[in-house]
C-alpha positions as a printed Julia matrix, in Angstrom:
344×3 Matrix{Float64}:
  15.64  -31.57  -24.21
  14.86  -32.46  -20.59
  13.17  -29.58  -18.79
  13.9   -29.04  -15.1
  10.89  -27.93  -13.02
  11.54  -25.94   -9.84
   8.85  -24.59   -7.49
   9.98  -21.35   -5.88
   8.39  -20.83   -2.47
  11.18  -18.87   -0.73
  13.38  -16.57   -2.82
  16.05  -16.2    -0.13
  16.25  -19.89    0.75
  16.25  -20.86   -2.93
  18.84  -18.37   -4.12
  20.98  -21.22   -5.47
  18.12  -22.32   -7.75
  17.72  -18.8    -9.06
  21.48  -18.51   -9.57
  21.42  -21.68  -11.68
  18.55  -20.25  -13.71
  20.49  -17.02  -14.22
  23.55  -18.98  -15.36
  21.43  -20.83  -17.94
  20.17  -17.49  -19.28
  23.64  -15.92  -19.43
  24.92  -18.91  -21.4
  22.15  -18.65  -24.01
  19.63  -21.15  -22.6
  15.9   -20.71  -22.0
  14.18  -20.34  -18.62
  10.46  -19.82  -18.04
   9.72  -17.56  -15.06
   6.64  -16.04  -13.4
   5.67  -12.38  -13.66
   2.7   -10.47  -12.29
   1.1   -10.52  -15.77
   1.71  -13.98  -17.29
   4.61  -16.43  -17.38
   7.55  -15.38  -19.58
   9.8   -17.5   -21.81
  13.18  -15.97  -21.04
  16.43  -15.78  -22.95
  19.47  -13.49  -22.9
  18.25  -10.32  -24.64
  21.75   -9.43  -25.84
  22.46  -12.71  -27.63
  21.25  -13.33  -31.13
  21.1   -17.12  -30.7
  18.92  -16.81  -27.58
  16.28  -14.87  -29.5
  16.32  -17.52  -32.21
  15.8   -20.23  -29.58
  12.82  -18.31  -28.16
  11.18  -18.03  -31.58
  11.81  -21.73  -32.23
  10.45  -22.87  -28.85
   7.25  -20.88  -29.34
   6.89  -21.49  -33.08
   6.7   -17.69  -33.26
   7.21  -15.6   -36.44
  10.55  -13.83  -36.2
   9.08  -10.43  -37.15
   7.07  -10.41  -33.9
   9.23   -8.37  -31.46
  10.22   -9.55  -27.99
   9.98   -7.51  -24.79
  13.15   -7.15  -22.74
  12.83   -7.31  -18.94
  15.09   -5.26  -16.66
  15.58   -5.16  -12.89
  15.46   -1.38  -12.49
  14.0     1.34  -14.78
  17.44    2.99  -15.04
  18.84   -0.22  -16.58
  17.04    0.81  -19.77
  19.96    3.18  -20.4
  22.1     0.19  -21.41
  19.69   -0.94  -24.11
  17.59    2.02  -25.27
  17.5     5.78  -25.73
  15.39    7.11  -22.87
  13.8    10.51  -22.29
  11.94   12.5   -19.64
   8.55   10.95  -20.45
   9.99    7.45  -20.03
  11.13    8.34  -16.53
   7.76    9.88  -15.67
   6.13    6.62  -16.73
   8.73    4.63  -14.81
   8.15    6.64  -11.63
   4.4     6.09  -11.85
   4.18    2.48  -13.07
   7.48    0.62  -12.64
   8.09   -1.98  -11.43
   4.77   -3.11  -12.82
   2.77   -4.21  -15.88
   3.93   -1.48  -18.28
   6.12   -1.89  -21.37
   7.57    1.18  -23.09
   8.88    1.13  -26.66
  12.05    3.19  -27.11
  14.77    3.63  -29.76
  17.1     0.6   -29.64
  20.8     0.74  -28.81
  23.2    -1.7   -30.48
  23.49   -3.72  -27.25
  20.21   -5.34  -28.3
  20.38   -7.32  -31.58
  17.64   -6.88  -34.16
  16.82  -10.57  -33.81
  15.38   -9.66  -30.39
  13.35   -6.73  -31.74
  11.86   -8.47  -34.76
  14.09   -6.41  -37.06
  12.89   -3.08  -35.66
  15.08   -0.14  -34.6
  13.03    0.12  -31.42
  13.02   -2.06  -28.3
  10.21   -2.81  -25.85
  11.33   -2.4   -22.22
   9.6    -3.64  -19.07
  10.49   -3.83  -15.37
   8.34   -6.58  -13.77
   7.25   -6.41  -10.14
   7.02  -10.15   -9.42
   9.68  -10.94   -6.8
  10.93  -14.09   -8.57
  11.26  -12.27  -11.9
  12.92   -9.28  -10.27
  15.53  -11.34   -8.43
  16.2   -13.54  -11.47
  16.95  -10.49  -13.63
  19.23   -9.06  -10.92
  21.17  -12.32  -10.7
  21.35  -12.62  -14.47
  23.02   -9.21  -14.74
  21.61   -8.68  -18.22
  18.19   -7.94  -19.7
  15.97  -10.98  -20.29
  13.97  -11.14  -23.53
  10.69  -12.84  -22.73
   7.44  -13.26  -24.62
   4.63  -15.22  -22.97
   5.61  -18.85  -22.38
   3.04  -20.52  -24.64
   3.07  -21.97  -28.12
   2.52  -19.13  -30.57
  -1.14  -18.2   -30.91
  -2.33  -20.18  -27.87
  -3.73  -18.65  -24.68
  -0.98  -17.16  -22.53
   0.01  -19.16  -19.43
  -0.94  -17.89  -15.99
   0.38  -20.9   -14.07
   3.33  -23.27  -14.31
   0.9   -26.05  -15.22
  -0.12  -24.09  -18.32
   3.55  -23.6   -19.18
   4.26  -27.32  -18.87
   1.48  -28.1   -21.36
   3.25  -26.06  -24.04
   6.94  -25.84  -23.1
   7.97  -29.08  -21.44
  10.88  -30.43  -23.48
  11.38  -27.1   -25.28
  13.16  -25.12  -22.53
  15.93  -25.78  -20.02
  14.05  -24.81  -16.88
  10.59  -23.79  -15.63
  10.37  -21.76  -12.43
   7.0   -22.19  -10.74
   6.02  -19.07   -8.79
   2.31  -19.74   -8.44
  -0.58  -18.14  -10.32
  -0.07  -14.83  -12.11
  -1.73  -11.98  -10.24
  -3.09   -9.97  -13.19
  -3.55  -12.62  -15.88
  -3.18  -10.38  -18.95
   0.06   -9.31  -20.59
   1.5    -5.87  -19.89
   0.21   -2.61  -21.3
   2.46   -1.5   -24.18
   2.96    2.16  -25.11
   5.19    3.89  -27.59
   6.49    7.38  -26.85
   5.89    9.71  -29.77
   6.9    13.3   -29.16
   5.18   14.43  -25.97
   2.45   11.83  -26.32
   1.83    8.1   -26.07
   0.43    5.55  -28.5
  -1.3     2.67  -26.75
  -0.31   -0.43  -28.71
  -1.6    -3.1   -26.32
  -3.94   -2.43  -23.39
  -3.37   -4.21  -20.12
  -3.58   -3.77  -16.36
  -2.53   -0.13  -16.66
  -5.5     1.42  -18.41
  -5.75    4.3   -20.85
  -7.37    6.37  -18.1
  -4.39    5.76  -15.8
  -1.97    6.76  -18.56
  -4.02    9.89  -19.29
  -3.48   11.11  -15.73
   0.23   11.28  -16.54
   0.17   12.28  -20.2
  -2.42   14.48  -21.94
  -1.96   12.81  -25.32
  -2.79    9.09  -25.3
  -3.86    7.67  -28.66
  -5.17    4.12  -29.04
  -3.57    2.38  -32.04
  -6.06    1.12  -34.61
  -4.63   -2.41  -34.28
  -5.86   -2.6   -30.67
  -9.43   -2.93  -31.94
  -9.0    -4.0   -35.56
  -6.94   -6.39  -37.64
  -3.52   -5.24  -38.77
  -3.18   -4.97  -42.55
  -1.52   -7.99  -44.13
   1.61   -6.06  -45.15
   1.76   -3.89  -42.0
   4.64   -4.55  -39.63
   3.77   -5.12  -35.94
   5.3    -2.52  -33.61
   4.7    -4.63  -30.51
   3.82   -8.22  -29.57
   0.23   -9.29  -30.13
  -0.61   -6.9   -32.97
  -0.4    -8.87  -36.19
  -1.09  -12.54  -35.65
  -3.98  -14.54  -34.22
  -3.25  -14.64  -30.52
  -4.51  -16.14  -27.28
  -6.66  -18.61  -29.23
  -8.03  -21.99  -28.15
  -8.18  -24.8   -30.7
 -11.98  -24.81  -30.84
 -13.49  -21.77  -32.59
 -14.34  -18.91  -30.24
 -17.36  -16.69  -30.92
 -18.04  -13.46  -29.02
 -21.66  -12.56  -28.36
 -22.95   -9.0   -28.48
 -26.44   -7.8   -27.59
 -28.56   -6.97  -24.59
 -28.1    -9.2   -21.56
 -31.42  -11.05  -21.82
 -31.0   -11.85  -25.53
 -27.47  -13.15  -25.04
 -28.56  -15.36  -22.15
 -31.46  -16.81  -24.18
 -29.12  -17.53  -27.09
 -26.65  -19.32  -24.78
 -29.46  -21.39  -23.25
 -30.61  -22.49  -26.71
 -27.07  -23.35  -27.81
 -26.29  -25.25  -24.61
 -29.43  -27.37  -25.08
 -28.72  -28.23  -28.72
 -24.95  -28.68  -29.14
 -21.69  -29.24  -27.31
 -20.57  -25.72  -26.53
 -18.3   -24.37  -23.81
 -19.36  -21.05  -22.32
 -17.19  -18.47  -20.58
 -19.99  -17.07  -18.46
 -20.49  -14.54  -15.72
 -20.99  -15.96  -12.23
 -24.56  -14.66  -12.18
 -25.44  -16.77  -15.24
 -24.39  -20.17  -13.89
 -27.79  -21.19  -12.58
 -29.6   -20.22  -15.8
 -27.03  -22.07  -17.92
 -26.81  -25.21  -15.8
 -27.14  -27.51  -18.83
 -24.01  -26.11  -20.52
 -20.27  -26.72  -20.18
 -19.55  -23.66  -18.05
 -16.36  -21.81  -17.17
 -17.24  -18.92  -14.87
 -14.92  -15.92  -15.24
 -16.24  -13.72  -12.44
 -19.12  -11.36  -11.91
 -20.25   -9.16  -14.8
 -18.85   -6.0   -13.24
 -15.62   -7.56  -11.9
 -13.3    -6.91  -14.82
 -10.17   -7.6   -12.75
 -11.39  -11.12  -11.94
 -12.32  -11.66  -15.59
  -8.81  -10.61  -16.62
  -7.29  -12.96  -14.06
  -9.45  -15.86  -15.25
  -9.55  -15.31  -19.02
  -6.59  -17.34  -20.3
  -7.07  -20.13  -17.77
 -10.76  -20.38  -18.73
  -9.88  -20.55  -22.44
  -7.44  -23.38  -21.75
 -10.0   -25.2   -19.57
 -12.66  -24.86  -22.27
 -10.22  -26.22  -24.83
  -9.74  -29.29  -22.67
 -13.34  -30.36  -23.28
 -14.91  -31.92  -26.37
 -16.88  -28.76  -27.1
 -17.2   -27.94  -30.8
 -17.46  -24.2   -30.16
 -16.67  -21.76  -27.35
 -18.8   -18.72  -26.53
 -17.88  -15.64  -24.52
 -19.31  -12.19  -23.94
 -17.98   -9.26  -25.96
 -16.38   -6.99  -23.32
 -16.77   -3.21  -23.1
 -14.1    -0.99  -24.64
 -13.35    1.22  -21.65
 -11.16    0.81  -18.57
  -9.8    -2.7   -18.11
 -12.53   -3.84  -20.5
 -10.41   -2.58  -23.39
  -7.68   -5.09  -22.53
 -10.22   -7.91  -22.3
 -11.77   -6.81  -25.59
  -8.36   -6.75  -27.28
  -7.44  -10.28  -26.12
 -10.82  -11.82  -26.9
 -11.25  -10.2   -30.3
  -7.89  -11.67  -31.35
  -8.58  -15.06  -29.77
 -11.86  -15.14  -31.74
 -10.19  -13.95  -34.97
 -12.64  -10.99  -34.83
 -15.69  -13.31  -34.92
 -18.58  -11.46  -33.25
 -22.23  -12.53  -33.38
 -25.01  -10.03  -32.74
 -27.95  -11.66  -30.97
């Protein structure tokens, strides 16, 4: 199909463009739109055929559930069974980069939820996404707008690499602010299970709920026969074409190893800003300062795509910490590397 590309610079002045995008979604078509996390590949969440088109466009396994995007936290009532804890989360973090898994109502087909009786609900804060959902008048199912398994897109240029000719329209709203997909939690009793870490950290969730448990699949591979409860749990995700290896060890040893590798083979390195001078002979993709986890999150997927655009035979990156925002970086990188970690 021919994909229409529209740059949105003024939501009010370009209301007609957003209305056309909303009409495409209501009729079962696909529209890529910006959010504060990454770009989303949108379809009508209430239509079975739209979900099938999303899976086909991405090349995504149909048992991998889709997140539905709503304009207001109260809109969840139309699609899911809510409770008091949901509204506490909504008051604290919505609109924003939080997805909450709730029992599904029949208004959402199981094709959207990967066959599950639950549905993942999110209210994005990006103004283009928010207005698009309002104009659509129905929830928008939207995974990240990349080919399945590839690094998620944080700009319209990334989207075009993967989705041009596969969707009806791409709305360009500039670079994503956060750069990592939303935090996903499941409400279980009076507690939360963290299924995918993101911009809202475990510490932030713990201020609101005493019981926050990190799912084993956040750090480890899901068992072959285990069903994913949220996107990004089961399959290799966020991965460049070249093999990615994560390096663990003290700072000096890792730097020496990278210097040796850069001198002897074609390797791309996702490095800290402070390392650039010492690694001048390598193919470098700085991701921010060592202690600036927010910048690293913002840069991660773009850097992986940039590294993949070289002729490097291997890509190296640091193994992130497992606390704060580092847990989200660790989760994305460990999956992108297919759990390949080298101790140096």
